[in-house]
Each structure stands twice: as C-alpha cells, then as structure tokens.
mmCIF file of C-alpha atoms in Angstrom:
data_model
loop_
_atom_site.group_PDB
_atom_site.id
_atom_site.type_symbol
_atom_site.label_atom_id
_atom_site.label_comp_id
_atom_site.label_asym_id
_atom_site.label_seq_id
_atom_site.Cartn_x
_atom_site.Cartn_y
_atom_site.Cartn_z
ATOM 1 C CA UNK A 1 39.100 11.879 -94.580
ATOM 2 C CA UNK A 2 42.788 12.301 -95.331
ATOM 3 C CA UNK A 3 44.853 9.241 -96.117
ATOM 4 C CA UNK A 4 48.572 8.929 -96.782
ATOM 5 C CA UNK A 5 49.711 5.591 -98.182
ATOM 6 C CA UNK A 6 53.413 4.784 -98.251
ATOM 7 C CA UNK A 7 55.117 2.185 -100.395
ATOM 8 C CA UNK A 8 58.560 1.138 -101.558
ATOM 9 C CA UNK A 9 60.230 0.079 -98.340
ATOM 10 C CA UNK A 10 61.976 -3.210 -97.739
ATOM 11 C CA UNK A 11 65.317 -4.875 -97.174
ATOM 12 C CA UNK A 12 68.408 -3.765 -99.057
ATOM 13 C CA UNK A 13 72.144 -4.269 -98.699
ATOM 14 C CA UNK A 14 74.419 -1.435 -97.715
ATOM 15 C CA UNK A 15 75.215 0.696 -100.731
ATOM 16 C CA UNK A 16 71.899 -0.097 -102.356
ATOM 17 C CA UNK A 17 68.930 2.087 -103.224
ATOM 18 C CA UNK A 18 65.243 2.313 -102.491
ATOM 19 C CA UNK A 19 62.520 4.672 -103.622
ATOM 20 C CA UNK A 20 59.717 5.498 -101.228
ATOM 21 C CA UNK A 21 56.392 6.848 -102.397
ATOM 22 C CA UNK A 22 53.577 8.460 -100.454
ATOM 23 C CA UNK A 23 50.218 9.063 -102.069
ATOM 24 C CA UNK A 24 47.899 11.531 -100.390
ATOM 25 C CA UNK A 25 44.143 11.553 -100.828
ATOM 26 C CA UNK A 26 41.174 13.251 -99.238
ATOM 27 C CA UNK A 27 40.418 16.823 -98.252
ATOM 28 C CA UNK A 28 43.901 17.961 -97.304
ATOM 29 C CA UNK A 29 43.548 21.571 -98.394
ATOM 30 C CA UNK A 30 46.438 23.744 -99.493
ATOM 31 C CA UNK A 31 49.631 21.818 -98.804
ATOM 32 C CA UNK A 32 52.505 23.910 -97.508
ATOM 33 C CA UNK A 33 55.005 21.070 -97.356
ATOM 34 C CA UNK A 34 55.344 17.335 -97.770
ATOM 35 C CA UNK A 35 58.146 15.134 -96.656
ATOM 36 C CA UNK A 36 59.572 12.255 -94.704
ATOM 37 C CA UNK A 37 60.634 11.532 -91.149
ATOM 38 C CA UNK A 38 62.841 8.645 -90.049
ATOM 39 C CA UNK A 39 62.560 6.808 -86.765
ATOM 40 C CA UNK A 40 65.491 4.549 -86.032
ATOM 41 C CA UNK A 41 65.031 1.743 -83.483
ATOM 42 C CA UNK A 42 64.939 3.196 -79.970
ATOM 43 C CA UNK A 43 65.242 6.777 -81.188
ATOM 44 C CA UNK A 44 62.989 9.741 -81.769
ATOM 45 C CA UNK A 45 61.461 10.545 -85.100
ATOM 46 C CA UNK A 46 63.654 12.944 -87.106
ATOM 47 C CA UNK A 47 63.062 14.948 -90.246
ATOM 48 C CA UNK A 48 64.822 13.480 -93.274
ATOM 49 C CA UNK A 49 63.612 15.646 -96.127
ATOM 50 C CA UNK A 50 60.851 18.076 -97.002
ATOM 51 C CA UNK A 51 59.630 19.789 -100.133
ATOM 52 C CA UNK A 52 57.730 23.030 -99.859
ATOM 53 C CA UNK A 53 54.879 24.322 -101.990
ATOM 54 C CA UNK A 54 57.421 26.631 -103.643
ATOM 55 C CA UNK A 55 59.432 23.604 -104.712
ATOM 56 C CA UNK A 56 62.206 24.343 -102.278
ATOM 57 C CA UNK A 57 63.714 21.397 -100.485
ATOM 58 C CA UNK A 58 65.407 20.723 -97.179
ATOM 59 C CA UNK A 59 67.446 17.732 -96.052
ATOM 60 C CA UNK A 60 68.958 16.405 -92.880
ATOM 61 C CA UNK A 61 72.753 16.660 -92.978
ATOM 62 C CA UNK A 62 73.046 12.892 -92.718
ATOM 63 C CA UNK A 63 71.291 12.327 -96.051
ATOM 64 C CA UNK A 64 72.509 15.259 -98.145
ATOM 65 C CA UNK A 65 73.946 14.030 -101.407
ATOM 66 C CA UNK A 66 72.362 10.594 -100.978
ATOM 67 C CA UNK A 67 68.607 11.204 -100.783
ATOM 68 C CA UNK A 68 66.430 13.206 -103.145
ATOM 69 C CA UNK A 69 62.873 14.300 -102.436
ATOM 70 C CA UNK A 70 60.450 15.063 -105.232
ATOM 71 C CA UNK A 71 56.717 15.248 -105.872
ATOM 72 C CA UNK A 72 54.312 14.831 -108.736
ATOM 73 C CA UNK A 73 52.815 17.818 -110.546
ATOM 74 C CA UNK A 74 49.474 17.331 -108.844
ATOM 75 C CA UNK A 75 51.255 17.693 -105.490
ATOM 76 C CA UNK A 76 49.538 14.618 -104.178
ATOM 77 C CA UNK A 77 52.442 12.190 -104.178
ATOM 78 C CA UNK A 78 55.859 12.665 -102.641
ATOM 79 C CA UNK A 79 58.869 10.492 -103.370
ATOM 80 C CA UNK A 80 62.122 9.841 -101.582
ATOM 81 C CA UNK A 81 64.935 8.398 -103.660
ATOM 82 C CA UNK A 82 67.454 6.891 -101.263
ATOM 83 C CA UNK A 83 70.888 5.997 -102.616
ATOM 84 C CA UNK A 84 74.071 4.768 -100.963
ATOM 85 C CA UNK A 85 72.059 3.392 -98.076
ATOM 86 C CA UNK A 86 73.862 2.424 -94.900
ATOM 87 C CA UNK A 87 72.723 0.514 -91.795
ATOM 88 C CA UNK A 88 72.109 3.803 -89.951
ATOM 89 C CA UNK A 89 69.278 4.477 -92.403
ATOM 90 C CA UNK A 90 67.383 1.491 -91.012
ATOM 91 C CA UNK A 91 64.072 2.283 -89.379
ATOM 92 C CA UNK A 92 60.531 3.332 -90.083
ATOM 93 C CA UNK A 93 59.937 6.156 -92.522
ATOM 94 C CA UNK A 94 56.826 8.286 -92.098
ATOM 95 C CA UNK A 95 55.534 10.653 -94.742
ATOM 96 C CA UNK A 96 53.660 13.793 -93.798
ATOM 97 C CA UNK A 97 51.723 16.615 -95.355
ATOM 98 C CA UNK A 98 51.465 20.022 -93.758
ATOM 99 C CA UNK A 99 48.383 22.054 -94.582
ATOM 100 C CA UNK A 100 45.968 23.519 -92.040
ATOM 101 C CA UNK A 101 47.072 20.562 -89.964
ATOM 102 C CA UNK A 102 49.695 17.863 -90.239
ATOM 103 C CA UNK A 103 48.766 14.424 -91.474
ATOM 104 C CA UNK A 104 50.915 11.324 -91.184
ATOM 105 C CA UNK A 105 51.267 8.074 -93.029
ATOM 106 C CA UNK A 106 51.294 4.797 -91.167
ATOM 107 C CA UNK A 107 55.024 4.330 -91.646
ATOM 108 C CA UNK A 108 57.038 1.946 -93.764
ATOM 109 C CA UNK A 109 59.993 -0.195 -92.753
ATOM 110 C CA UNK A 110 63.402 0.195 -94.363
ATOM 111 C CA UNK A 111 66.117 -2.241 -93.355
ATOM 112 C CA UNK A 112 69.693 -1.872 -94.576
ATOM 113 C CA UNK A 113 71.931 -4.853 -93.969
ATOM 114 C CA UNK A 114 75.686 -4.520 -93.619
#
C-alpha cells in the first residue's frame, strides 16, 4: 500500500517562508516524477513544481524564483521550499508521485496572511 505523508504547512505572514515535505512509502515502483499541486479556494488543482527522475525540475510561472523543489537521495521524500509567500499562495498543497500510476497525498493547508 502506497502512502504519501505531507508536513510543514501552516499559517505565515506575507513575505515569509515555509518548507513542505512529503514522505512516500510502500510499493511505489520506479518513480518518474514527484511534485506538488496547489488548490486555491474555489479553484482547480494546479501544478506548482515537479522533479523528474533525471533530476530535472519544472515550475509554474507564478512560483519561479520563489519556490524550490528538491528530493532526498533515496527518492522517497520530496520537499518544497516556499519563499516570499503571498496571499495568492494560500490553499491546499498536494504532493504526488508518478510511477506506473499516480499517487496523491492527503493535502496540507498553507495560509498566507496579508
């Protein structure tokens, strides 16, 4: 059974930073990519950042230069360092792993106050 456990969310003032973590366990198989989606209140879930098995990364335009995605050497934990947060970053962040199928975390709340 695959499990993704997110941590690190919370409430922060605009301009502040948070670091999200997502630990994967279980029989995931060969991971092609790991990353994070953001779902703002009343909006659809959108890709924020992804890191591929090659180490390549991709970011949404809205977070380039502010967010950094990374992973541990075992490729079981993915991190999202979020700097210069603004109220538009508020919402639920979901981590995912893409292998033979996509698995999702339960989501973690990030609230940025103005």
